[in-house]
XYZ file of C-alpha atoms in Angstrom:
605
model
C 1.477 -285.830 15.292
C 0.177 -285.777 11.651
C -0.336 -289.351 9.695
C 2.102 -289.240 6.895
C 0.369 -288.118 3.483
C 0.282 -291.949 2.341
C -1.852 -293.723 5.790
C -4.963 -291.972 3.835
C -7.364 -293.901 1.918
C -9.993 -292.392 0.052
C -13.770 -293.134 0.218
C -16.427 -290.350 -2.245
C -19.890 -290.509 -3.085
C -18.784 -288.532 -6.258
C -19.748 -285.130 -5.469
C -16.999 -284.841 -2.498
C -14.962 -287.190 -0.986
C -12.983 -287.941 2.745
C -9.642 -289.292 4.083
C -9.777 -291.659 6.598
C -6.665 -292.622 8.499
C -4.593 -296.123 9.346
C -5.791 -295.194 13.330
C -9.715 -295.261 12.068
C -9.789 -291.036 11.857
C -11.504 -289.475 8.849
C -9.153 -286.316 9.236
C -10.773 -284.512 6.109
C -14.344 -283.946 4.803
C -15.697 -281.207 2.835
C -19.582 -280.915 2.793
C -21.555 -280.804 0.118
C -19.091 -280.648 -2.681
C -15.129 -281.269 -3.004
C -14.728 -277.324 -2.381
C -17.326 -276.840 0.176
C -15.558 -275.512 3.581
C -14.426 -278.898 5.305
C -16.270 -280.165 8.659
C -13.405 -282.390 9.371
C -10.056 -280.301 8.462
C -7.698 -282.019 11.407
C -5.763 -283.087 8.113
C -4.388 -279.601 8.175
C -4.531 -278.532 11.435
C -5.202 -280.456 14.686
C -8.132 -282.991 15.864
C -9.661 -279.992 17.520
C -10.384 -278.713 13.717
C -12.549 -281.364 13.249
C -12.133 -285.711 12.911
C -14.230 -288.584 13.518
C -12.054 -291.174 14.957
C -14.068 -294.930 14.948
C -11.495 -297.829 16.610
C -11.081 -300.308 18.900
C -10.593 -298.346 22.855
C -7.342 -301.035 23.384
C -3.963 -299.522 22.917
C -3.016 -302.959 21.523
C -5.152 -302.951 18.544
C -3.095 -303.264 15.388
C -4.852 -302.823 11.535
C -5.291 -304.166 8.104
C -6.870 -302.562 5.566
C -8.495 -302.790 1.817
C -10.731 -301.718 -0.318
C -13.512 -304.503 -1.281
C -12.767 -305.678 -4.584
C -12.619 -303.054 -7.359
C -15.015 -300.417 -5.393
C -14.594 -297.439 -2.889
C -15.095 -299.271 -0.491
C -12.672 -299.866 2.969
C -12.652 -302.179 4.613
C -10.392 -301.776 7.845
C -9.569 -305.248 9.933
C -8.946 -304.222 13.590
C -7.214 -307.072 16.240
C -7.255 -306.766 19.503
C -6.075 -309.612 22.261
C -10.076 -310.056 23.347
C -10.888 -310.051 19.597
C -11.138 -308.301 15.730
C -13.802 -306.616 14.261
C -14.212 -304.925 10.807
C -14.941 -301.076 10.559
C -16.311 -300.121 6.961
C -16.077 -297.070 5.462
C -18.204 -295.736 1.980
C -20.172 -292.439 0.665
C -22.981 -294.048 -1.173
C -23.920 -292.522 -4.314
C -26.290 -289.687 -3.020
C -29.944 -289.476 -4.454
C -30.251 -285.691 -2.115
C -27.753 -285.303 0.761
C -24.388 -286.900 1.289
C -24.121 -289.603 3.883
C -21.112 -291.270 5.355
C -21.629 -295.005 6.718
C -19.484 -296.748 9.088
C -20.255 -300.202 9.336
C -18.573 -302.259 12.518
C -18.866 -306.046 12.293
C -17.465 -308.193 14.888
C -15.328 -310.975 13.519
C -13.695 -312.977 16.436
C -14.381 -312.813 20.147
C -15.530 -309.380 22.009
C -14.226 -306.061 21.025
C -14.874 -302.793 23.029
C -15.133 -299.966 20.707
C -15.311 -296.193 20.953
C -16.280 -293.625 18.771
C -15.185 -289.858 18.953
C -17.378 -286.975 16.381
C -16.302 -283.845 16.361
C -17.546 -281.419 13.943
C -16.185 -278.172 13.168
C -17.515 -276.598 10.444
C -16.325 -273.438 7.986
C -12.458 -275.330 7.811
C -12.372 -276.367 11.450
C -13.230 -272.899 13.222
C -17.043 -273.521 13.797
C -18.507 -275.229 16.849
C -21.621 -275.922 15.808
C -24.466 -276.297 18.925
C -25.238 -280.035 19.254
C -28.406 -281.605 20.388
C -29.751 -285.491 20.541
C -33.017 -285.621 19.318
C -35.524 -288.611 18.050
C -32.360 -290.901 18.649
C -29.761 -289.420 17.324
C -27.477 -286.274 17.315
C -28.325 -282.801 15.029
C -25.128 -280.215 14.878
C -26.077 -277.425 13.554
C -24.050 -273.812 12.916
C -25.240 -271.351 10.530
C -25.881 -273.071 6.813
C -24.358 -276.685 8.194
C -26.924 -279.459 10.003
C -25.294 -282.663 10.435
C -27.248 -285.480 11.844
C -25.802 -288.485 13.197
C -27.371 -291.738 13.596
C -26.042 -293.959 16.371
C -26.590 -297.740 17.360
C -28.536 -299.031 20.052
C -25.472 -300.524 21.507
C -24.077 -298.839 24.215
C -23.757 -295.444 24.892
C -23.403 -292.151 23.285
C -22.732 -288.629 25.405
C -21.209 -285.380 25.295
C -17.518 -284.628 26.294
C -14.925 -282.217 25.304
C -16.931 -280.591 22.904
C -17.255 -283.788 21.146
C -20.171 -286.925 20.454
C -18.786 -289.863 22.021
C -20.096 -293.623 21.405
C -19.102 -296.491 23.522
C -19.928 -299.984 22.797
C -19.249 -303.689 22.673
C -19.253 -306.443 19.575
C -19.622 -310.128 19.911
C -18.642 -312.065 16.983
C -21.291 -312.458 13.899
C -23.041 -308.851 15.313
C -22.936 -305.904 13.296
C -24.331 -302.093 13.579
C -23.463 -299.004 11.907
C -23.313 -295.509 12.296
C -24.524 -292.803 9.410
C -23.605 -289.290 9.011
C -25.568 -287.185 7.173
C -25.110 -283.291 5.680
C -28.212 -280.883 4.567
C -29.086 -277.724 4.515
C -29.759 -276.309 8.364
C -32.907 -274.583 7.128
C -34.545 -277.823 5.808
C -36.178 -280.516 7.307
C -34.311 -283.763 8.733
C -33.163 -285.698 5.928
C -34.452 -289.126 4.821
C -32.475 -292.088 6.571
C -30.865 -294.074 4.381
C -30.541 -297.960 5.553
C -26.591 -298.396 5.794
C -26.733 -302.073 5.214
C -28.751 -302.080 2.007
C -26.614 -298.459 0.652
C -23.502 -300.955 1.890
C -24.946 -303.549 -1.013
C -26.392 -301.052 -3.358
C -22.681 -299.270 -3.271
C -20.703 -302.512 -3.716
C -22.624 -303.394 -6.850
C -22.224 -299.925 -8.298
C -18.327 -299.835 -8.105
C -18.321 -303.619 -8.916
C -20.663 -302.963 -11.985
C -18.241 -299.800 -13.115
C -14.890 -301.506 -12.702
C -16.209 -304.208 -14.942
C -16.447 -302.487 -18.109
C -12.333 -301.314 -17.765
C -11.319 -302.216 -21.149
C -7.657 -302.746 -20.057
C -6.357 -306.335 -19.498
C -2.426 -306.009 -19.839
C -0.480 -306.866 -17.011
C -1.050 -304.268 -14.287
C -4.947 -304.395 -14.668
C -5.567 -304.220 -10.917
C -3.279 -300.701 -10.578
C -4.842 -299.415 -13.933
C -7.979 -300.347 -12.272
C -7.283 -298.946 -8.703
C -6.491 -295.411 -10.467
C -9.661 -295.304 -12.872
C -11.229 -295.958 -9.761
C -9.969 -293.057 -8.158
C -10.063 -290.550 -11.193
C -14.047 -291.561 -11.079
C -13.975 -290.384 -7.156
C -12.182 -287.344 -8.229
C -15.432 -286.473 -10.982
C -17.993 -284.285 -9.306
C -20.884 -285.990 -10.947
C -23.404 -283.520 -11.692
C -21.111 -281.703 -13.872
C -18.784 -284.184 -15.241
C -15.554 -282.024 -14.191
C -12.442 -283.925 -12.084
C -11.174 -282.000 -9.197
C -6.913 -282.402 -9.495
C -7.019 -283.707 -6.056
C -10.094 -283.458 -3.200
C -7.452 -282.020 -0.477
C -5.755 -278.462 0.041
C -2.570 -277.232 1.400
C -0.933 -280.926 1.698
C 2.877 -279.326 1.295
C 5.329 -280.068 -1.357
C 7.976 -279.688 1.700
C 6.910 -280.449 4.725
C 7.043 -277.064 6.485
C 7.238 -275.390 3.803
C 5.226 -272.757 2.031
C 4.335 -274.554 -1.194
C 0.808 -275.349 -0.271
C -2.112 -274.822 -2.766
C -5.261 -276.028 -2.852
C -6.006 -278.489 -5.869
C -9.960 -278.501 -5.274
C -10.591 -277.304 -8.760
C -10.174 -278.737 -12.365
C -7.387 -277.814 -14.364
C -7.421 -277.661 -18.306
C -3.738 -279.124 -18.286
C -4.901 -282.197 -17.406
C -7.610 -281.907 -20.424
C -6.369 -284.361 -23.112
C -4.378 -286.197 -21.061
C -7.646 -287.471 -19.177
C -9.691 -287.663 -22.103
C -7.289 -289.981 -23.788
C -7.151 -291.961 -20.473
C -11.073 -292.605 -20.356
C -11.437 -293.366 -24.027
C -8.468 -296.204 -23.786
C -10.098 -297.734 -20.661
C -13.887 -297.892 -22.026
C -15.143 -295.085 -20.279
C -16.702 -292.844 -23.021
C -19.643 -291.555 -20.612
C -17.146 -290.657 -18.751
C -15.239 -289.035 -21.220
C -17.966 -287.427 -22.640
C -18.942 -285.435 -18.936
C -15.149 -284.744 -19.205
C -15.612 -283.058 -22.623
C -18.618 -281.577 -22.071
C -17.911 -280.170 -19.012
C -14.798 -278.627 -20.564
C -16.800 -277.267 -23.705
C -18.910 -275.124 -21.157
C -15.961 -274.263 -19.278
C -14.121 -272.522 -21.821
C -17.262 -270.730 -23.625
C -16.904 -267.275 -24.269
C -13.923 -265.292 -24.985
C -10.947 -266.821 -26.410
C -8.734 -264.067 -24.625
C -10.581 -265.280 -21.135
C -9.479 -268.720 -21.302
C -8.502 -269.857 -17.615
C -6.160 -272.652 -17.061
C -8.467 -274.162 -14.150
C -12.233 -273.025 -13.331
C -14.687 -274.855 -10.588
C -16.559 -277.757 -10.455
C -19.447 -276.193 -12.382
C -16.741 -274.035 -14.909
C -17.371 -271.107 -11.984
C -14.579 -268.502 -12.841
C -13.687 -266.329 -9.942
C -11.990 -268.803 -7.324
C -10.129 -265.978 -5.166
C -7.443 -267.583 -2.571
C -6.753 -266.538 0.870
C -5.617 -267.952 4.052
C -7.250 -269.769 7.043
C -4.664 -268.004 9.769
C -6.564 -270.623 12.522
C -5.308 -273.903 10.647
C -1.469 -274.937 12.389
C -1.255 -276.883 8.667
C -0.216 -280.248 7.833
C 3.377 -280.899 10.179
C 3.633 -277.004 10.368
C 3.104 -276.157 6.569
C 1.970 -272.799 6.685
C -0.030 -271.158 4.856
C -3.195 -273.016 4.685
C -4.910 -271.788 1.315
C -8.777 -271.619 0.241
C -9.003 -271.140 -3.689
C -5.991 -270.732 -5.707
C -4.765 -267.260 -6.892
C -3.006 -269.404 -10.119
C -6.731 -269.054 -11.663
C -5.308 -266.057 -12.591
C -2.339 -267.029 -14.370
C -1.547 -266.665 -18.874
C -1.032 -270.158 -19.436
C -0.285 -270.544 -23.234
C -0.528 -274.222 -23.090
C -4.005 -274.470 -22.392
C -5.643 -274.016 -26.009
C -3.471 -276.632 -27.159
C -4.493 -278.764 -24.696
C -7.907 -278.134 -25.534
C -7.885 -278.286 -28.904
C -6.113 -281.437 -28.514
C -8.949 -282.881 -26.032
C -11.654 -282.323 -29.071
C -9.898 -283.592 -31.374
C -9.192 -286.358 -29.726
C -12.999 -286.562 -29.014
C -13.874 -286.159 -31.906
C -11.340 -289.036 -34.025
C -12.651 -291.177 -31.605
C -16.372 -290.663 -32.384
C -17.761 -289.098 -29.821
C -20.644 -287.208 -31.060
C -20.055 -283.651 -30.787
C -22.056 -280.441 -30.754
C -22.283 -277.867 -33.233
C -20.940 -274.772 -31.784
C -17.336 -276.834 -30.854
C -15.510 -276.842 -34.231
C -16.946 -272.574 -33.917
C -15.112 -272.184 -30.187
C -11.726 -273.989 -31.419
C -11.693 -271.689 -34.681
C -11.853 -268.900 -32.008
C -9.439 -270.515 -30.017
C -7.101 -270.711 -33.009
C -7.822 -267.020 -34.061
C -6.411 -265.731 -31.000
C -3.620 -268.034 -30.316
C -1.978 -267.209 -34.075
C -2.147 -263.366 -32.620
C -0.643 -264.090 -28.819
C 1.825 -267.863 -29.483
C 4.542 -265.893 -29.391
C 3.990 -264.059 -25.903
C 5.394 -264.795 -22.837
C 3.259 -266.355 -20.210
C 3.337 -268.410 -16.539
C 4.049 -271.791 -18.244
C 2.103 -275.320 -16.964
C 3.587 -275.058 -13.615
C 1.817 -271.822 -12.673
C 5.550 -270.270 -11.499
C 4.785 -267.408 -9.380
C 7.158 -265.612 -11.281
C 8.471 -263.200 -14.588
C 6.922 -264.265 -17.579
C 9.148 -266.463 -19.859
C 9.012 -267.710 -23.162
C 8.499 -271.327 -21.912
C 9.297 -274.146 -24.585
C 6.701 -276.347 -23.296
C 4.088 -273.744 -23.983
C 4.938 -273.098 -27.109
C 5.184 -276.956 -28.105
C 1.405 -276.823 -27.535
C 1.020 -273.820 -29.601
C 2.360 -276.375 -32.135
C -0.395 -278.996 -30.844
C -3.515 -276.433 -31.167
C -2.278 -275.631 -34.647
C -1.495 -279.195 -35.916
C -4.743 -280.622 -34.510
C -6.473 -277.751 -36.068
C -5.001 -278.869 -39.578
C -5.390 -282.028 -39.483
C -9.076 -282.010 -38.005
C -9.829 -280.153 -41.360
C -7.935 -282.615 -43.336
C -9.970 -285.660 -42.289
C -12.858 -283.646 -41.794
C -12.816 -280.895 -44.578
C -16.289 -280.571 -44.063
C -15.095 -278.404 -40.858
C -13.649 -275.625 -42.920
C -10.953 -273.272 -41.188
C -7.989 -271.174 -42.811
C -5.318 -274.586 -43.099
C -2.882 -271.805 -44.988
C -2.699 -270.301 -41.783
C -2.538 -272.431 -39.592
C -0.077 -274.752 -41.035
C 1.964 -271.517 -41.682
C 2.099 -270.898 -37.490
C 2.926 -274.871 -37.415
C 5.723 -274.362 -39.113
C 6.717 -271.014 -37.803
C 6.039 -272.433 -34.166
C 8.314 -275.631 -34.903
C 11.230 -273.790 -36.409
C 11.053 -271.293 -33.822
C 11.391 -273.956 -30.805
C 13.692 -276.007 -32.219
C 15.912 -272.872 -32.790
C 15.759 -270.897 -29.726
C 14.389 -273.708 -27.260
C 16.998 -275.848 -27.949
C 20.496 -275.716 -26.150
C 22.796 -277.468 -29.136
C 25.572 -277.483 -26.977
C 24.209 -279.131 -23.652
C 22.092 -281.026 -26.148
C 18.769 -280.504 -24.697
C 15.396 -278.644 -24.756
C 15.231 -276.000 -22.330
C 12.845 -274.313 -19.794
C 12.614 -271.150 -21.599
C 14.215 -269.778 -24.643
C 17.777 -268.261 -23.139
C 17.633 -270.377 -20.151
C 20.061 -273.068 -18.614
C 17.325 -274.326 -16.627
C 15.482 -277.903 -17.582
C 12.109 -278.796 -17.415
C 10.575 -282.200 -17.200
C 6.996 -280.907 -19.298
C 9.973 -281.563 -22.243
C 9.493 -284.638 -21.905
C 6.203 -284.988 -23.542
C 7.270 -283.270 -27.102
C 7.629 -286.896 -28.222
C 4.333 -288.007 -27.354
C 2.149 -285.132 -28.059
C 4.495 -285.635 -31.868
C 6.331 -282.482 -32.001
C 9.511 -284.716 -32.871
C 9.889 -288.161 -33.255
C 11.632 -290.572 -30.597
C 14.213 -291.611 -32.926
C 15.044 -288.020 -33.200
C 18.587 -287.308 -31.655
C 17.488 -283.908 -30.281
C 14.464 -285.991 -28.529
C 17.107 -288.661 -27.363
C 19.610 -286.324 -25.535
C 16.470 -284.286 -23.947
C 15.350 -287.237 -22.416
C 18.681 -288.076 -21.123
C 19.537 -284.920 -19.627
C 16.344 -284.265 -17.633
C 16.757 -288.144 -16.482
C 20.479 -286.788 -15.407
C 19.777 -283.746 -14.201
C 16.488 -283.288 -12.763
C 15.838 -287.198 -11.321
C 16.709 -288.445 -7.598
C 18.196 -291.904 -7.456
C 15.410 -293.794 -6.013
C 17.088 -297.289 -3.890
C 19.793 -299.490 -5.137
C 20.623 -299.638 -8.739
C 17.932 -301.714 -11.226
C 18.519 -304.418 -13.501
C 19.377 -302.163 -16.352
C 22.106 -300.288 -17.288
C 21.168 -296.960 -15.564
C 19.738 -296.492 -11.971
C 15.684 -296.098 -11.402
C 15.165 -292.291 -10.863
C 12.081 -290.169 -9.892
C 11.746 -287.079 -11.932
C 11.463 -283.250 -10.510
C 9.554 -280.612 -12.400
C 12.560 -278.126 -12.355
C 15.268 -277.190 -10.434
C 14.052 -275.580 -7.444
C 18.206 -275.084 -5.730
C 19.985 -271.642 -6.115
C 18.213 -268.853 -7.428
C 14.817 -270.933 -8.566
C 12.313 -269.873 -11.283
C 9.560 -269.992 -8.986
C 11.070 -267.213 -6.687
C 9.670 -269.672 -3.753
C 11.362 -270.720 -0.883
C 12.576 -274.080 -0.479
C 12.355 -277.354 -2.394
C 9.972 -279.637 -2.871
C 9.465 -283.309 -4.129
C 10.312 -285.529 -6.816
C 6.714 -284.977 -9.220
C 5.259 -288.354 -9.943
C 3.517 -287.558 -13.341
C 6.896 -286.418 -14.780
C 8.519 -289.712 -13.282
C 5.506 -291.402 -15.825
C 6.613 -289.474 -18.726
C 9.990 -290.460 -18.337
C 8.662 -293.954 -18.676
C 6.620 -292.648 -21.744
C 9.704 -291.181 -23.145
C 12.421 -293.990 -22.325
C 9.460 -296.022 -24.330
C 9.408 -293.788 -27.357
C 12.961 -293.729 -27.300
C 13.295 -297.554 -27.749
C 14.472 -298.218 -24.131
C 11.228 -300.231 -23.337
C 13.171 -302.458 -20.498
C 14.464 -299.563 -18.417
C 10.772 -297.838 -19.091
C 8.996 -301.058 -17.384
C 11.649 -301.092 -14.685
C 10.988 -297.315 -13.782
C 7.007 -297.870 -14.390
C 7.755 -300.752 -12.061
C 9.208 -299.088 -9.191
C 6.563 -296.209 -9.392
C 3.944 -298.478 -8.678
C 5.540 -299.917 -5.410
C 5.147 -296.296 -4.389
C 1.532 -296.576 -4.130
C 0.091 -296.639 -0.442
C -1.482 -300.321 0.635
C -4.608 -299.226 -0.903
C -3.049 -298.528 -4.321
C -3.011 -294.430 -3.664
C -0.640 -291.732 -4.965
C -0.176 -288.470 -4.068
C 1.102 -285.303 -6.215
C 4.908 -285.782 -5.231
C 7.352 -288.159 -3.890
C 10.606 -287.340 -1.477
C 12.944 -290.516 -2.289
C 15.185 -289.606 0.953
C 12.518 -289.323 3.530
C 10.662 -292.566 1.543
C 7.387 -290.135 1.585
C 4.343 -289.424 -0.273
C 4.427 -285.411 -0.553
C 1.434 -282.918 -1.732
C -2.205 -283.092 -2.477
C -3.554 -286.401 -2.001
C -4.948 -288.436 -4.100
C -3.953 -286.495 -6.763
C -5.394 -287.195 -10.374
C -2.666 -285.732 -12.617
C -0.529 -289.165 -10.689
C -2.854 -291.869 -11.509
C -3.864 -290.630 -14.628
C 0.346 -290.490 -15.440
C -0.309 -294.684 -14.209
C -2.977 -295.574 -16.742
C -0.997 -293.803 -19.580
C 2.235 -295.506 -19.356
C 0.805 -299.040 -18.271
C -1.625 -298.749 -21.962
C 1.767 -297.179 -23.377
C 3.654 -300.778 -21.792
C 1.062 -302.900 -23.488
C 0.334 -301.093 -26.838
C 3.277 -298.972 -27.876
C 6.915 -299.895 -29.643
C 8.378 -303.280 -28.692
C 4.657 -304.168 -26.779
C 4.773 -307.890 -25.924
């Protein structure tokens, strides 16, 4: 049996990251970086793919958990009838190789204790040859060498293909054990010493988490999710992976399983403007500069996602040897999307540097050059079809949402020049396409008679991505096309989620698009309710002057976090589930918006 999606917590040394389990099981791990092949892929397949399990050997042992203060830090609380001890878990921030720690610190009275390691490199299917040697334990297969470090307590052996550790704590004892990834051709890495990395560690995150800028009413979930959107950043690079897990499904046994490993430009500005509200402009700058390197070069090759480093060519195909998570089948490695015509994307760029540079971020001198490329070939190709932000593997379409951030890249564009006319740029133009963009959506995207914004131009289908034309200022939320959108798609596209609110309408969670019938996607089966769009609702309901319902639906989204403040990509409101990649950045980064949007925007208190 799987753990459900939400038992995860999340522990990172930002450069990867790993899931560890309510039952003390770190089920996922990929080594060295967030898209390196996992040595721990149980998550989607079995415990013979790979875990390390570290818990108390009684079958009564029941556990709390938390992280330690505002860090990435877990602490686990394990009781047993002969005692409780504390397991925990962190990646320290790595100076060469990655390490995990496990620290184990007896609290109350005697607690036996057994560990179970077992490695399987290349996404579970690698049994690497194992060895102890000068105290501890070297698995090596191929490129991988793992060494783990043991305590002198008790005993550690070989069983079942597996590294097994036995041993007893007494109250006020403590020992640890370290895992550590390098290269198999290099020499044994430098030990680290886990109780000092433990310290070192807690005053990083504490340090970090101090200089959040936000102090409204929901500081410690704004805080929880900044947190976690710094895990997701792959340091060396500054780009945020949408979520450090692959093939977590959208329907439990269903096919709609991708692999999120990779950074997406839709979640561009969105980010950006995240970071900059909180205090984080270092962070914000990586962000930015990471995504200025990204999408050098031709404006026709602009991707809507690229790798860690910006690396282009991120080719999916299946791991046949992975069972998947609760049957989910396929498993996928890389994500064909990568492929995809996503108009959407240059406005989303555009709008990240612009937003960069209003706030004054210091900028280089080649990035007003790329957007005036950017803006050349999106006046010659806006009114294309393409795949639309949901990367539907299907027909083309003339998606509204796309061409609302045509709208975006050229009104940005204008106005940059206007405050900056130093900038220079053809403003006829490009207020021309505004126009022509505008008039066109609000002719052909809008259904007059259902009283709504569409999917696609000719289509009866909805779409929640609608739901931002307000905030990224297409229209107005006082504008009645605007107020019967946002209606509709609450109508149409939400799930009832528990007993009716306070208010005068019932708290809903928000699909992406109609998935029944004959669906857009041309996929098989359904999937979840998708928590970012349930966040825009609040945005919109905000805009829209219902601030009351907007808290009470912000509200409710936030008692959907896990106990350790996580969200996944989707949430099923009948099974009461956490669904899809997990954690997944595109959620939290939906939290921060609307909880600054609560505390600054129309009727703020």
């Amino acid at each position: 049996m799987h753990s459900r999606i939400e038992d995860y917590a999340l522990i990172g040394d930002l450069q990867t990251s790993a899931l560890v389990g309510r039952d003390g099981s770190i089920d996922w791990l990929c080594l060295p970086r967030f898209d390196s092949p996992a040595c721990f892929a149980a998550l989607v397949g079995d415990k013979h793919n790979g875990h390390w399990t570290l818990a108390p050997r009684s079958g009564e042992a029941r556990a709390e958990r938390s992280y330690r203060g505002d860090s990435l830090i877990l602490d686990t609380v394990w009781e047993t009838p002969e005692g409780s001890v504390r397991v925990t878990d962190f990646m320290p921030q790595r100076d060469r190789m990655p390490d995990v720690v496990r620290v184990v610190t007896g609290l109350r009275g005697r607690v036996e204790m057994r560990g179970v390691l077992r490695l399987r490199f290349d996404y579970g299917r690698v049994v690497p040859w194992v060895r102890a040697t000068e105290g501890s334990r070297v698995a090596i297969a191929g490129p991988d060498s793992v060494w783990l470090r043991t305590p002198s307590q008790g005993t550690t052996y070989g069983k079942d293909f597996s590294t097994r550790s036995d041993f007893t704590l007494a109250a006020g004892e403590r020992t640890a054990f370290v895992l550590t990834w390098h290269p198999s051709h290099e020499p044994r890495p430098v030990q680290i010493d886990p109780f000092q990395a433990l310290a070192d560690t807690t005053e990083d995150w504490h340090a970090w988490s101090a200089r959040c800028r936000y102090d409204g009413p929901y500081r410690a979930a704004v805080i929880r999710s900044l947190i976690t959107l710094k895990a997701l950043t792959y340091a060396p690079t500054g780009g945020i992976v949408a979520a450090p897990t692959t093939s977590l499904p959208e329907e439990p046994g269903g096919v709609r399983n991708w692999d999120y490993r990779y950074c997406w430009l839709r979640d561009a500005s969105l980010t950006l403007n995240s970071l900059l509200a909180a205090g984080y402009h270092d962070e914000a700058g990586a962000w930015r500069d990471w995504l200025l390197r990204a999408v050098a070069g031709a404006p026709e090759d602009l991707q809507i996602m690229y790798g860690l480093a910006g690396e282009r060519r991120l080719p999916e195909f299946e791991v046949p040897w992975l069972s998947g998570y609760e049957g989910s089948l396929p498993v996928r490695i890389g994500n064909a999307a990568v492929e995809q015509r996503q108009l959407d994307v240059y406005g989303e760029v555009i709008d990240s540097f612009h937003l960069a540079h209003t706030a004054g971020m210091p900028t280089e001198p080649h990035t007003w050059s790329i957007q005036r490329a950017l803006m050349d070939y999106l006046e010659s190709t806006w009114r294309d079809p393409d795949d639309g932000i949901w990367e539907i593997r299907g027909p083309q379409r003339h998606f509204v949402h796309s061409k609302v951030m045509a709208w975006v890249a050229a009104d940005r564009a204008v106005r940059a020049v206007e405050r900056f006319p130093r900038l220079g740029g053809n403003t006829d133009r490009w207020r021309a396409m505004r126009e022509e963009v505008h008039r066109e959506v609000c002719a052909r995207g809008y259904d007059a008679e259902r009283g709504t914004f569409t999917q696609s131009y000719g289509s009866p289908e909805l779409d929640a991505a609608t739901l931002l034309i307000p905030r990224v200022g297409f229209l107005p939320g006082d504008d009645p096309r605007v107020v019967s959108t946002v209606e509709t798609v609450r109508r149409e596209l939400s799930l009832p989620l528990g007993p009716k609110g306070t208010g005068s309408a019932p708290t809903s969670l928000v699909r992406r698009y109609s998935t029944e019938g004959q669906s857009v996607d041309g996929l098989p089966g359904g999937e979840g309710t998708f928590l970012v769009c349930s966040f825009w609702l609040a945005d919109a309901l905000l805009l829209t002057g219902r601030r009351r319902e907007a808290r009470e639906l912000f509200e409710r989204l936030l008692a959907l976090r896990n106990d350790v403040g996580l969200l996944a990509e989707e949430y099923d409101p009948v099974a009461g589930r956490q669904l899809g990649n997990f954690p997944q950045a595109f959620s939290h980064i939906g939290l921060v918006g609307t909880a600054f949007a609560l505390r600054d925007g129309p009727g703020a208190d």
